[in-house]
Each structure stands twice: as C-alpha cells, then as structure tokens.
PDB file of C-alpha atoms in Angstrom:
ATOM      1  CA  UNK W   1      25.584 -52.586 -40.050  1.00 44.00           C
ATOM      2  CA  UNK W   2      22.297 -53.269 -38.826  1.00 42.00           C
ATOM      3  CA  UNK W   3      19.204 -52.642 -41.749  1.00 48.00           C
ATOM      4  CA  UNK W   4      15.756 -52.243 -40.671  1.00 50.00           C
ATOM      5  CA  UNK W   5      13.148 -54.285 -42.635  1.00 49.00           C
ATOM      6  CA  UNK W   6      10.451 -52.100 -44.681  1.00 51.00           C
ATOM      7  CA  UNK W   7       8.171 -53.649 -43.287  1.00 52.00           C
ATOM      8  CA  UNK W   8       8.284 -53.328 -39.018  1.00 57.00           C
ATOM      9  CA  UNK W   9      10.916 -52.094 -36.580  1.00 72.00           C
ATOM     10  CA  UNK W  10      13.533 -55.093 -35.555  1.00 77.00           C
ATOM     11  CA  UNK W  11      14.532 -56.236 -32.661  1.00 86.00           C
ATOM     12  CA  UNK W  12      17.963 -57.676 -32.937  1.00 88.00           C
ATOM     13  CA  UNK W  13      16.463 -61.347 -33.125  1.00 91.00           C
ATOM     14  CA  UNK W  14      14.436 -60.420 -35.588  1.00 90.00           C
ATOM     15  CA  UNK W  15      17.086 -58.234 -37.193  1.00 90.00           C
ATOM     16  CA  UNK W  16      19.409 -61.865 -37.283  1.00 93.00           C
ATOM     17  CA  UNK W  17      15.808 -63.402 -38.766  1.00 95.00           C
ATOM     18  CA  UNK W  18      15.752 -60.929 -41.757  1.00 94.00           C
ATOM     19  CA  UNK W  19      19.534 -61.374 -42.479  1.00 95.00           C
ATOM     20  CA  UNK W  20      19.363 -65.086 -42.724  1.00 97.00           C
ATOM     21  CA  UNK W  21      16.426 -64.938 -45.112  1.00 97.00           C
ATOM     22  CA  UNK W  22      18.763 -62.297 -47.372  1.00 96.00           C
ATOM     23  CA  UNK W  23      21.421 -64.636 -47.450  1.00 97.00           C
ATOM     24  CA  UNK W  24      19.426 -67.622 -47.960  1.00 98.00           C
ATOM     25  CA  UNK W  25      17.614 -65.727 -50.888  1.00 97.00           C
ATOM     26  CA  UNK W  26      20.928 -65.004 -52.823  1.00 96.00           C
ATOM     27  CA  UNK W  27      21.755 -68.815 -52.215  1.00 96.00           C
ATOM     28  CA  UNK W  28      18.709 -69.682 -53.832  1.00 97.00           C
ATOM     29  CA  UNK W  29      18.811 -67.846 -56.547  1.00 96.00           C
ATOM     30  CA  UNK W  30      22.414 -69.157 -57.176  1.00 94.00           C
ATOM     31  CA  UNK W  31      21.255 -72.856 -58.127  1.00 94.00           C
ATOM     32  CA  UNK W  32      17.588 -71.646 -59.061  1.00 94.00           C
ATOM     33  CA  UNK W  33      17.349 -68.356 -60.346  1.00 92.00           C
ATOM     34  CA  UNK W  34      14.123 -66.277 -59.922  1.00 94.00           C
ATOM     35  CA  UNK W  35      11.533 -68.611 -61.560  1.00 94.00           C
ATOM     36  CA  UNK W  36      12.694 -70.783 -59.214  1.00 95.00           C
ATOM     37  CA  UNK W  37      12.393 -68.875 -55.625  1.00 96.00           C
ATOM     38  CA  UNK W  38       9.856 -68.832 -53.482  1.00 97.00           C
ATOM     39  CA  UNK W  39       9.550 -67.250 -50.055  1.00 97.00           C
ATOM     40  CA  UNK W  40       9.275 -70.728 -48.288  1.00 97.00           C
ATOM     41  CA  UNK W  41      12.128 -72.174 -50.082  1.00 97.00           C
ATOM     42  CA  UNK W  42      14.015 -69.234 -48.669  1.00 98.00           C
ATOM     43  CA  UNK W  43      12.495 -70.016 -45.096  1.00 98.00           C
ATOM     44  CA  UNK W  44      13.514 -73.594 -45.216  1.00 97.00           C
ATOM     45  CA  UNK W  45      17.271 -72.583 -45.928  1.00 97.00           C
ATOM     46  CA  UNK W  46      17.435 -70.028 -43.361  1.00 97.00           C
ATOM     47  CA  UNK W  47      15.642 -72.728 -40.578  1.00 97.00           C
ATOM     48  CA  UNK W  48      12.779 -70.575 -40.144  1.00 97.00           C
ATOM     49  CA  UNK W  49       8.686 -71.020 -40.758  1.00 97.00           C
ATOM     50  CA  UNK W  50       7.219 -69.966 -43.981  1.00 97.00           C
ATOM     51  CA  UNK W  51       5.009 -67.922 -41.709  1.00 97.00           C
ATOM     52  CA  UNK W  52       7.553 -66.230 -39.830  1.00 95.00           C
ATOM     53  CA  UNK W  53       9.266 -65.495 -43.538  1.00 97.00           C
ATOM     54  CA  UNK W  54       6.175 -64.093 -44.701  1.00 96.00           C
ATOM     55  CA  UNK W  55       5.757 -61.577 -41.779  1.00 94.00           C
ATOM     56  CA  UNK W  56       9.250 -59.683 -42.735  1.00 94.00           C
ATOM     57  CA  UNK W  57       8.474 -60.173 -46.504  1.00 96.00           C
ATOM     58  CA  UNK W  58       5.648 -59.722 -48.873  1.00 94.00           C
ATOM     59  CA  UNK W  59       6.705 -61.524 -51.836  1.00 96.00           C
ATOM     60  CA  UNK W  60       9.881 -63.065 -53.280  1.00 96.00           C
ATOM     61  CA  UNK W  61      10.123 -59.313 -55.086  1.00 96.00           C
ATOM     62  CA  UNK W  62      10.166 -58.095 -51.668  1.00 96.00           C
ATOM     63  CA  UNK W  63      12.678 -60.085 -50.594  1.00 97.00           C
ATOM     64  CA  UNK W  64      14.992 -59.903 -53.633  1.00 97.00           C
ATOM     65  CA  UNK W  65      14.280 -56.083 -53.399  1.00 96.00           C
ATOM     66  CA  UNK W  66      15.545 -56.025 -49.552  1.00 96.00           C
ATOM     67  CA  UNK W  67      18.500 -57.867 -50.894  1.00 96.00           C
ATOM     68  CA  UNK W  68      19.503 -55.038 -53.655  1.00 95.00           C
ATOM     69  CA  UNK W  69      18.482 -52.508 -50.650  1.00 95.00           C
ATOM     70  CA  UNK W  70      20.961 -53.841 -48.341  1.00 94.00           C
ATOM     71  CA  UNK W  71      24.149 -54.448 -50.991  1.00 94.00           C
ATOM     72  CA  UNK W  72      23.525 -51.311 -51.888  1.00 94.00           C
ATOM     73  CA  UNK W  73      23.397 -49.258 -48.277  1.00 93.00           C
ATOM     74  CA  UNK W  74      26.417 -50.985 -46.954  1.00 93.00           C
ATOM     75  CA  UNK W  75      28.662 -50.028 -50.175  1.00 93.00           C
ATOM     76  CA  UNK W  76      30.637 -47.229 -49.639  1.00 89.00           C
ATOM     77  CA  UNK W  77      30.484 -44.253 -51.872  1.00 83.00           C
ATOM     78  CA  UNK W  78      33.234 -44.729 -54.564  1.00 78.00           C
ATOM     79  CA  UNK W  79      36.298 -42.475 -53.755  1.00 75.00           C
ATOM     80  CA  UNK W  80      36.948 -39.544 -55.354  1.00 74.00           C
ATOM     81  CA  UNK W  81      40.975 -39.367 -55.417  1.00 78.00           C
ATOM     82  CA  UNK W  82      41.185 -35.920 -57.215  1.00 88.00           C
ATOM     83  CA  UNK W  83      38.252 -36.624 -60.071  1.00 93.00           C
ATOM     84  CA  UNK W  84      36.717 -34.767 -62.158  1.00 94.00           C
ATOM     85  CA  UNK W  85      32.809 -34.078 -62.156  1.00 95.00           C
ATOM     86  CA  UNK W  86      32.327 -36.308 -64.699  1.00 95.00           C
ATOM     87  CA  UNK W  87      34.930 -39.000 -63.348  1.00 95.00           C
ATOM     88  CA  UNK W  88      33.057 -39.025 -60.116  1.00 95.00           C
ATOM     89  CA  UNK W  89      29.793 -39.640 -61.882  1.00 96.00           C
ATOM     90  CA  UNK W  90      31.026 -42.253 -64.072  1.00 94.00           C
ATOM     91  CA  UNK W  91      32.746 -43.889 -60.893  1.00 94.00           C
ATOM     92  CA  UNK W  92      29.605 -43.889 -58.784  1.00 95.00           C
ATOM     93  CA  UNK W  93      26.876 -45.418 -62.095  1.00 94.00           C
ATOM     94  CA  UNK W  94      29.878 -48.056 -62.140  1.00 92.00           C
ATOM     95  CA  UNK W  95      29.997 -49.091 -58.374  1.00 92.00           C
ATOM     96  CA  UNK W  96      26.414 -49.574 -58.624  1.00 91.00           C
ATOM     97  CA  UNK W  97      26.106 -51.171 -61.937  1.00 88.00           C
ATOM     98  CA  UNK W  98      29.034 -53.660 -60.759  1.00 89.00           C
ATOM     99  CA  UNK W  99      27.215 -54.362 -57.318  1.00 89.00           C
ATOM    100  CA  UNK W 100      25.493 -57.610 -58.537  1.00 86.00           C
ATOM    101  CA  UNK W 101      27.528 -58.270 -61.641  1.00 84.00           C
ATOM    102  CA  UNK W 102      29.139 -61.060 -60.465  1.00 86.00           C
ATOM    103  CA  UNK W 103      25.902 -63.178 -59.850  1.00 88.00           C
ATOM    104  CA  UNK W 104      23.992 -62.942 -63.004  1.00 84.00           C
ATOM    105  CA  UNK W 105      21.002 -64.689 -61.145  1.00 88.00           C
ATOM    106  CA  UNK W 106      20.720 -62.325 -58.757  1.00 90.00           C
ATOM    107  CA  UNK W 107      21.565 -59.234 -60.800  1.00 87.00           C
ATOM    108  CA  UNK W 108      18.408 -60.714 -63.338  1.00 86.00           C
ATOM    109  CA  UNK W 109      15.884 -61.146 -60.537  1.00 91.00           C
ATOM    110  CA  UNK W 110      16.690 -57.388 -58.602  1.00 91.00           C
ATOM    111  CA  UNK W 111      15.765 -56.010 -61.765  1.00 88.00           C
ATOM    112  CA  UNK W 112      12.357 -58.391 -62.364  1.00 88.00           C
ATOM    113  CA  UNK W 113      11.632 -57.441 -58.372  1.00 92.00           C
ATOM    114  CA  UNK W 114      12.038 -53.532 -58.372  1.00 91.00           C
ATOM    115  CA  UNK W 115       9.624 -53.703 -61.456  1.00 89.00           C
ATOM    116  CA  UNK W 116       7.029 -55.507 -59.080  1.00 85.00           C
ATOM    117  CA  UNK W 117       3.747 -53.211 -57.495  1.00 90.00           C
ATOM    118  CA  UNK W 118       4.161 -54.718 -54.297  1.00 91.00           C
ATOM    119  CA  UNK W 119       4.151 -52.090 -51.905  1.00 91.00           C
ATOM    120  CA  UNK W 120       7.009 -53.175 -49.975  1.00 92.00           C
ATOM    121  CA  UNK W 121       8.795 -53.226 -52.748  1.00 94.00           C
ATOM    122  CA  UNK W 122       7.781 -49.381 -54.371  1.00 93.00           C
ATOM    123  CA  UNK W 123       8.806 -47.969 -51.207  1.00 91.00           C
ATOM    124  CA  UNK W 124      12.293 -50.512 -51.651  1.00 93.00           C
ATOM    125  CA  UNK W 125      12.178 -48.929 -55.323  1.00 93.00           C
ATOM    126  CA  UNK W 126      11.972 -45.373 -53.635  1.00 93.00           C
ATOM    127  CA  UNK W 127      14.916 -45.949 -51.318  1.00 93.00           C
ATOM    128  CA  UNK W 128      17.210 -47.363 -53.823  1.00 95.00           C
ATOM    129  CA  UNK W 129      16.085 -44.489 -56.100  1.00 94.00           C
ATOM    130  CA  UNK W 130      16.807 -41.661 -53.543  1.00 95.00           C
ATOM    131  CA  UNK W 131      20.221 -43.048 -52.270  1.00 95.00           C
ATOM    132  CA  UNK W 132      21.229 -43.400 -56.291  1.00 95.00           C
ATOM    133  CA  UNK W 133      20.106 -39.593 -56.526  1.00 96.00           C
ATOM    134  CA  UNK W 134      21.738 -38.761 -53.240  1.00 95.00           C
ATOM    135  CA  UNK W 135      24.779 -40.394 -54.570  1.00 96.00           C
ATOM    136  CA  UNK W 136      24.696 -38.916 -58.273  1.00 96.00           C
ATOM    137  CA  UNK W 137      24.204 -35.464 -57.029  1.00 96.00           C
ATOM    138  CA  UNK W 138      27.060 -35.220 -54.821  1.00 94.00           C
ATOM    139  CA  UNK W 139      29.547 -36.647 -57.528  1.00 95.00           C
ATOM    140  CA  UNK W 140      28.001 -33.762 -59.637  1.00 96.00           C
ATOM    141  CA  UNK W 141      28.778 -31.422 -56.971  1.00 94.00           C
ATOM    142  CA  UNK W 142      27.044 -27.958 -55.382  1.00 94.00           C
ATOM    143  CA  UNK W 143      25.204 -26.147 -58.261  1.00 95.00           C
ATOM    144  CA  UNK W 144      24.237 -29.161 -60.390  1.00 95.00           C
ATOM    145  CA  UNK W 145      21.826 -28.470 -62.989  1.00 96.00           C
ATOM    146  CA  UNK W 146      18.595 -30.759 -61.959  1.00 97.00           C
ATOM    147  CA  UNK W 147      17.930 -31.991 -65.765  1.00 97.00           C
ATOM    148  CA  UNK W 148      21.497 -33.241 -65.886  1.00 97.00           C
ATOM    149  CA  UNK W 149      21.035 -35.511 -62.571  1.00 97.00           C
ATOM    150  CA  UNK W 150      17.416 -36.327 -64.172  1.00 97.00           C
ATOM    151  CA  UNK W 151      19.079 -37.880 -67.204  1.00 97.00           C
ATOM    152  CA  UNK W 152      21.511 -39.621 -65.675  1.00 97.00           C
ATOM    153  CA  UNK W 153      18.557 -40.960 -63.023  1.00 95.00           C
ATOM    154  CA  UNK W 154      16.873 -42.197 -66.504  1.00 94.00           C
ATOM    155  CA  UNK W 155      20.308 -43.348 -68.265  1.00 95.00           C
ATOM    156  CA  UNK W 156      20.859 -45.768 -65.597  1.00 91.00           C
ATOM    157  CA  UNK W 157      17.404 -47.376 -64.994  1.00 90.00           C
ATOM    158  CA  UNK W 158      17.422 -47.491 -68.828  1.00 90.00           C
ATOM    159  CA  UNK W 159      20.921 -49.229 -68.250  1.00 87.00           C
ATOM    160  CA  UNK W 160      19.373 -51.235 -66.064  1.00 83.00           C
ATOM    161  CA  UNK W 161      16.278 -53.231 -67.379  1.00 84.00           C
ATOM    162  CA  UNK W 162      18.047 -53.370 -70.763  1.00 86.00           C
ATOM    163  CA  UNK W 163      20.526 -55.786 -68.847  1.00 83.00           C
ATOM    164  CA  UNK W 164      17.847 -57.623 -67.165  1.00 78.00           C
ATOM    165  CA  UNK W 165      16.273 -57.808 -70.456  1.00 81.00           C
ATOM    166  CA  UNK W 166      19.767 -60.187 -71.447  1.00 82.00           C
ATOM    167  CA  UNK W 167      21.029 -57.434 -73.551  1.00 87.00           C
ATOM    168  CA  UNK W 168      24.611 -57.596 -72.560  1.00 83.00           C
ATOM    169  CA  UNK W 169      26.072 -58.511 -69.074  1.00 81.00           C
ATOM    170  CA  UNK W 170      26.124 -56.096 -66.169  1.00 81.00           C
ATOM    171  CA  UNK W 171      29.720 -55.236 -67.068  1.00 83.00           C
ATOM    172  CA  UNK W 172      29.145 -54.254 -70.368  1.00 87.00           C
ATOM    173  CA  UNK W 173      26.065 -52.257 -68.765  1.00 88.00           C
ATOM    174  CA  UNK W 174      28.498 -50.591 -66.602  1.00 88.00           C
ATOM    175  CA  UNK W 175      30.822 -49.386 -69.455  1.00 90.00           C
ATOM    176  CA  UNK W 176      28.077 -48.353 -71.740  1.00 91.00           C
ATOM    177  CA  UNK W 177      27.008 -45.919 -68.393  1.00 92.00           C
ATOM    178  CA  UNK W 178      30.447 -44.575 -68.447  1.00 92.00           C
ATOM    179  CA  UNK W 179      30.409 -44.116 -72.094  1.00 94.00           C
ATOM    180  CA  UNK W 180      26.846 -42.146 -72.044  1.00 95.00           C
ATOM    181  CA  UNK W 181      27.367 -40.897 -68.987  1.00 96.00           C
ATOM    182  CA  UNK W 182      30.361 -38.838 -70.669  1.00 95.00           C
ATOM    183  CA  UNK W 183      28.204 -37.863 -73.634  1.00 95.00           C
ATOM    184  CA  UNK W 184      25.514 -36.243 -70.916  1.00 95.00           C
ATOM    185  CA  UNK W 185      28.368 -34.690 -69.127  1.00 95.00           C
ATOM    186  CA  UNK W 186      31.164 -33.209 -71.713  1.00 86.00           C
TER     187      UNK W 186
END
C-alpha cells in the first residue's frame, strides 16, 4: 500500500524516500528512544540528506506521527465473526491499543508526537482521530447514539497518554479499554 506524505504529493521515488525514513525512525527509536531521535539521525540510516529528510518531515513528531499514521492505515479492521456491539467495539480499541505494544519505545514516543503543535502533525492527529471514529462507529453499528462514540473517542485517548505517561504497559491499556469500554456499553 502506497501512503501519501502530509506534507506534498509523492512520486513513487519519493514515495520509496518517505518509507525508508519510517522504517529507519522505528529503528532508531529501538536502541534510542525518543530523547534520542532526531530527523538527521533518521536521514543517515535511511542513506538520505538531512535536507531531503526535512522536506517530507517537519519534526521528529512529524515523523513519529507518519509512523503511527501508516501502522495504523494498513491494519485491517478487526473481524467481526458473529460479535456483539459491544464485542466489536472492544475488538477494534484492542487492535489499536495493541498496534505498537510490542515496541515500548515507539508506542512512548507516538504518544509524546501526536501531543506536538506541529502542523503536520495536528492534521496527522486529525487523520488518526477520524479513522479511530470511522472505525468505532461502524463496530457500534447504524443508529449509534453520538455521546456513546464520544466517550469511547475520550476513553481511549485517556487510555492512551495514561500509558505514555508509564502507567501500565500498552497491554494492560488495552484490557483496561475492554473493561471500560463494557461499562460505557452494557
């Protein structure tokens, strides 16, 4: 799947460009974590100029941001299989509290980067918003009451920078959604 860069229209060169620098990202953050990344680090890594790095990315939020972005788009909606409302909600909070849990790193610094005011990154933090909202709303099915998506919006960003905070792991995170996520819904 081919993602398009917030930032400019790609050609597939630069397209290649941008996915290099996302994979070189999560490598750095895997033997420096956040503190330790910088855009030009990430260049050097993915053989390309600080410069050029710089023109597809705003900021290391940025970049970390695009690297959420991406995980996220490419994962499939969780499959139904016969579940209830509340087992599809509690299935899709889960797929997309588990998407980073396995690199702590990286799971840490998404949630320091969608907290950034770079631009790039508010309109990142408006795309990941409205595909979680797309996502919630059609586990909750035709007819949803709007309050009840709203607090399930909240209960998972809630979820969210109380694990980047170091307040349990992003598994734990993701059974505490199911848990409140059945107290919203039942």
């Amino acid at each position: 799947m081919n993602f398009e860069s917030t930032r400019r229209r790609l050609t597939e060169k630069q397209a290649d460009t941008v996915d290099r620098l996302t994979k070189a990202a999560v490598e750095v953050l895997r033997e420096e974590g956040f503190a330790g990344l910088t855009v030009r680090s990430v260049a050097g890594i993915a053989g390309v100029a600080p410069a050029t790095a710089y023109t597809y990315f705003s900021s290391k939020e940025h970049l970390v941001a695009e690297v959420f972005w991406r995980r996220l788009a490419a994962s499939p909606q969780p499959l139904d299989e016969g579940l209830d409302r509340t087992g599809r909600v509690v299935a899709v909070l889960r797929h997309i509290a588990l998407l980073v849990a396995d690199e702590p790193e990286l799971a840490g610094a998404v949630t320091n980067a969608l907290l950034g005011r770079d631009p790039d990154v508010e309109h990142l933090r408006a795309r990941i918003g409205l595909e979680i909202r797309d996502r919630l709303a059609t586990a909750l099915g035709d007819g949803h009451d709007p309050d009840v998506l709203e607090a399930l919006e909240l209960l998972y960003a809630g979820g969210l920078v109380r694990a980047g905070m170091g307040y349990g792991s992003y598994a734990q995170f993701a059974d505490r959604l199911e848990t409140s996520a059945k107290l919203i819904l039942e």
